[in-house]
Coordinates of C-alpha atoms in Angstrom, one line a residue:
X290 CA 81.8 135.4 94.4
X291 CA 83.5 133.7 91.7
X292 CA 83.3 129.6 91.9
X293 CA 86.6 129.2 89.5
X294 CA 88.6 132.4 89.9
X295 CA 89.2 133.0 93.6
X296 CA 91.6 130.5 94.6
X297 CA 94.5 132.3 95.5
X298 CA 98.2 131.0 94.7
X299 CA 98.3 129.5 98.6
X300 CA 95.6 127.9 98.2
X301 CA 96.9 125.2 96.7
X302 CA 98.4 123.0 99.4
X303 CA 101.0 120.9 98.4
X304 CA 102.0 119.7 101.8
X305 CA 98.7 118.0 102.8
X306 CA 97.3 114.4 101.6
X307 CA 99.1 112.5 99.6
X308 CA 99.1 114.6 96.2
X309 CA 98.0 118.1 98.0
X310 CA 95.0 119.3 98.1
X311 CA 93.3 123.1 96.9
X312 CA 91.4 124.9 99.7
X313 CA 87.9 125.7 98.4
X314 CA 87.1 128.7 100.5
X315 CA 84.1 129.9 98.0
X316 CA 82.5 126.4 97.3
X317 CA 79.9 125.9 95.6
X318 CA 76.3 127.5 97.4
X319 CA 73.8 125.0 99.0
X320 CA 70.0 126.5 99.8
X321 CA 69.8 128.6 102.2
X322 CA 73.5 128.2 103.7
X323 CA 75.7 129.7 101.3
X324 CA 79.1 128.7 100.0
X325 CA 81.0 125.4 101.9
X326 CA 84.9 125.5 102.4
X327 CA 86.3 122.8 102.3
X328 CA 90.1 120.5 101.2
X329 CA 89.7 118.7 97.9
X330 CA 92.4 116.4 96.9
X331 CA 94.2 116.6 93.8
X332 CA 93.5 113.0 92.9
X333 CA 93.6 112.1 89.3
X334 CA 96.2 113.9 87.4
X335 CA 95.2 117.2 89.1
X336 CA 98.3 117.4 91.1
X337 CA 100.5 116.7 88.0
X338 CA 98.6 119.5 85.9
X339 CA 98.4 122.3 88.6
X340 CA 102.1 121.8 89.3
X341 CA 102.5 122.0 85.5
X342 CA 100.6 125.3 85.5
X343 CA 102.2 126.7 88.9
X344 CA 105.6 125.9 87.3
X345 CA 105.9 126.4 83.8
X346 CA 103.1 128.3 82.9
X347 CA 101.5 131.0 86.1
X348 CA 105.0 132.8 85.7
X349 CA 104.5 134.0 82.3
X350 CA 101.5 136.0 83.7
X351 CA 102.9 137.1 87.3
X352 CA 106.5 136.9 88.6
X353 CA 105.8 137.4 92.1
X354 CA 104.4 134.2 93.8
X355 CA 105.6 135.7 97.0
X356 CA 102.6 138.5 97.3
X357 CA 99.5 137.7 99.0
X358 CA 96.3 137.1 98.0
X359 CA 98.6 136.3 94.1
X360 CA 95.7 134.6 91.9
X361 CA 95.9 131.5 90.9
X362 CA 94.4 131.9 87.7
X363 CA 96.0 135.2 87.0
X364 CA 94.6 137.0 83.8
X365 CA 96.7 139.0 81.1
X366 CA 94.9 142.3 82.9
X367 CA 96.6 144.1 85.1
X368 CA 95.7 146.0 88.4
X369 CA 96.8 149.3 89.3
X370 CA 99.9 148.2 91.0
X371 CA 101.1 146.3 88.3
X372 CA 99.7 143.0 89.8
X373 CA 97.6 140.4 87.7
X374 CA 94.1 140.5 88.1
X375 CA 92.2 137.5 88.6
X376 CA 90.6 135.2 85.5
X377 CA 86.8 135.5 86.0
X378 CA 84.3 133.1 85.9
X379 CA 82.9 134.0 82.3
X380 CA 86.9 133.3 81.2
X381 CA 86.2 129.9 82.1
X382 CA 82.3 129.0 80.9
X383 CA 83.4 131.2 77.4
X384 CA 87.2 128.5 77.1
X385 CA 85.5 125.6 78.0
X386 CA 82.7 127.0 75.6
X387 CA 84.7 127.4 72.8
X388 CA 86.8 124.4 73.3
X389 CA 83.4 122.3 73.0
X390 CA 82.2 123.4 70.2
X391 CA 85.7 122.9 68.7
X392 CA 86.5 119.6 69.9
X393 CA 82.9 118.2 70.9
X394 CA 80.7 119.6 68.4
X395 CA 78.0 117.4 69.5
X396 CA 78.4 119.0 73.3
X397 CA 78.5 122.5 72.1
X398 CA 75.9 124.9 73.7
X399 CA 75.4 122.4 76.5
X400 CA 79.0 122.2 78.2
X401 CA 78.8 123.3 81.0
X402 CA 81.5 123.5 84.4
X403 CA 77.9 122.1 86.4
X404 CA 78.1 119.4 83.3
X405 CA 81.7 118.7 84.2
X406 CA 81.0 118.1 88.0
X407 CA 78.6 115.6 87.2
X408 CA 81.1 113.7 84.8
X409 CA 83.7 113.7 86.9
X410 CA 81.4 112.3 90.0
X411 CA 80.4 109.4 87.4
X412 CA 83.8 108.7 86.3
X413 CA 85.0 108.7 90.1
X414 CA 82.5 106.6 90.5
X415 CA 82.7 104.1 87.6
X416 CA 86.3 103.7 89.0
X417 CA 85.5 102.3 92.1
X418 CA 85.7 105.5 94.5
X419 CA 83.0 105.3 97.4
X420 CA 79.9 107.4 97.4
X421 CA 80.5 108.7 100.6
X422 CA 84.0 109.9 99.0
X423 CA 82.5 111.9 96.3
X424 CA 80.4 113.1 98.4
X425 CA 83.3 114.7 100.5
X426 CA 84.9 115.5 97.3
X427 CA 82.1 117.6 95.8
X428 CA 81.2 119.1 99.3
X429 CA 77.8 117.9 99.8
X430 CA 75.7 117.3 102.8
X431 CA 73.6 114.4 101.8
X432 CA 74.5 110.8 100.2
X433 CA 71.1 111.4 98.5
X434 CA 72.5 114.7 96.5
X435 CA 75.2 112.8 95.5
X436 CA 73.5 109.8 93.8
X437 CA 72.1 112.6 91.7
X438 CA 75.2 113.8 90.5
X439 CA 76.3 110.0 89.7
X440 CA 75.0 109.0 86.2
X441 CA 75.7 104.9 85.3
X442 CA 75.1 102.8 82.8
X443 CA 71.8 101.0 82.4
X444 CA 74.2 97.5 83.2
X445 CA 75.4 99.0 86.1
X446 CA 73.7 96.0 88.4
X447 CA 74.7 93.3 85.9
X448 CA 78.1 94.7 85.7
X449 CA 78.4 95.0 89.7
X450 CA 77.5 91.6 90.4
X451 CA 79.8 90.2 87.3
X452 CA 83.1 92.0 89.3
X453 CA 81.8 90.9 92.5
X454 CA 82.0 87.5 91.6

């Protein structure tokens, strides 16, 4: 199963937390006990940019966000029934591919949406969000998984005790 293009349309749920949240039904696979549902909040900007999409852009593919199971990342192809298929998961590792080596020349061939998770769990991080909250963000089971995905800065200990003081 697809880890990018299988959210449906009502998935997204804007009613829940305080900037919605997308239900994750195919998470990512652990060992041995496949794929974890789960609610991740759209926290920094997401909410603003999946609105964005849902809004102004998600139409120009599909005009019926009434149907079930509707994509949320519908592609140009059509199904038989006149429907928008869903993007695939090579869409998005090929895009974010290509917009590397455009933009990031120096990321290019090593870009990856794995690279992106641990980013964003640094970044979280380096903002001042718990471990224990990226760890419920990213859907793990141990603290200890999560430290791995959480790169700093060789200061970081200088730097912690300078803001704690």
């Amino acid at each position: 199963m697809s880890q990018y293009g299988d959210r449906d349309l009502d998935d997204v749920r804007w009613e829940l937390g305080r900037f919605g949240k997308l239900n994750v039904r195919h998470g990512k696979e652990s060992r041995r006990r496949g794929p974890k549902p789960r609610l991740v909040p759209l926290i920094n900007g997401a909410d603003r940019n999946l609105r964005w999409f849902i809004e102004d852009v998600w139409g120009h593919f599909d005009a019926d966000h009434t149907r079930s199971g509707a994509p949320l990342f519908p592609s140009e192809r059509k199904n038989r029934d006149g429907s928008c298929s869903r993007v695939t998961a090579d869409v998005f590792r090929r895009s974010l591919a290509d917009a590397a080596a455009q933009h990031l020349p120096t990321w290019a061939g090593r870009l990856t949406p794995h690279v992106l998770r641990h980013f964003c769990a640094s970044q979280l991080y380096l903002a001042g969000m718990t471990l224990f909250a990226i760890q419920e963000l990213l859907g793990h089971t141990w603290t200890g998984t999560t430290a791995r995905y959480i790169h700093v800065h060789g200061t970081h200990v200088e730097d912690a005790w300078v803001a704690g003081q």
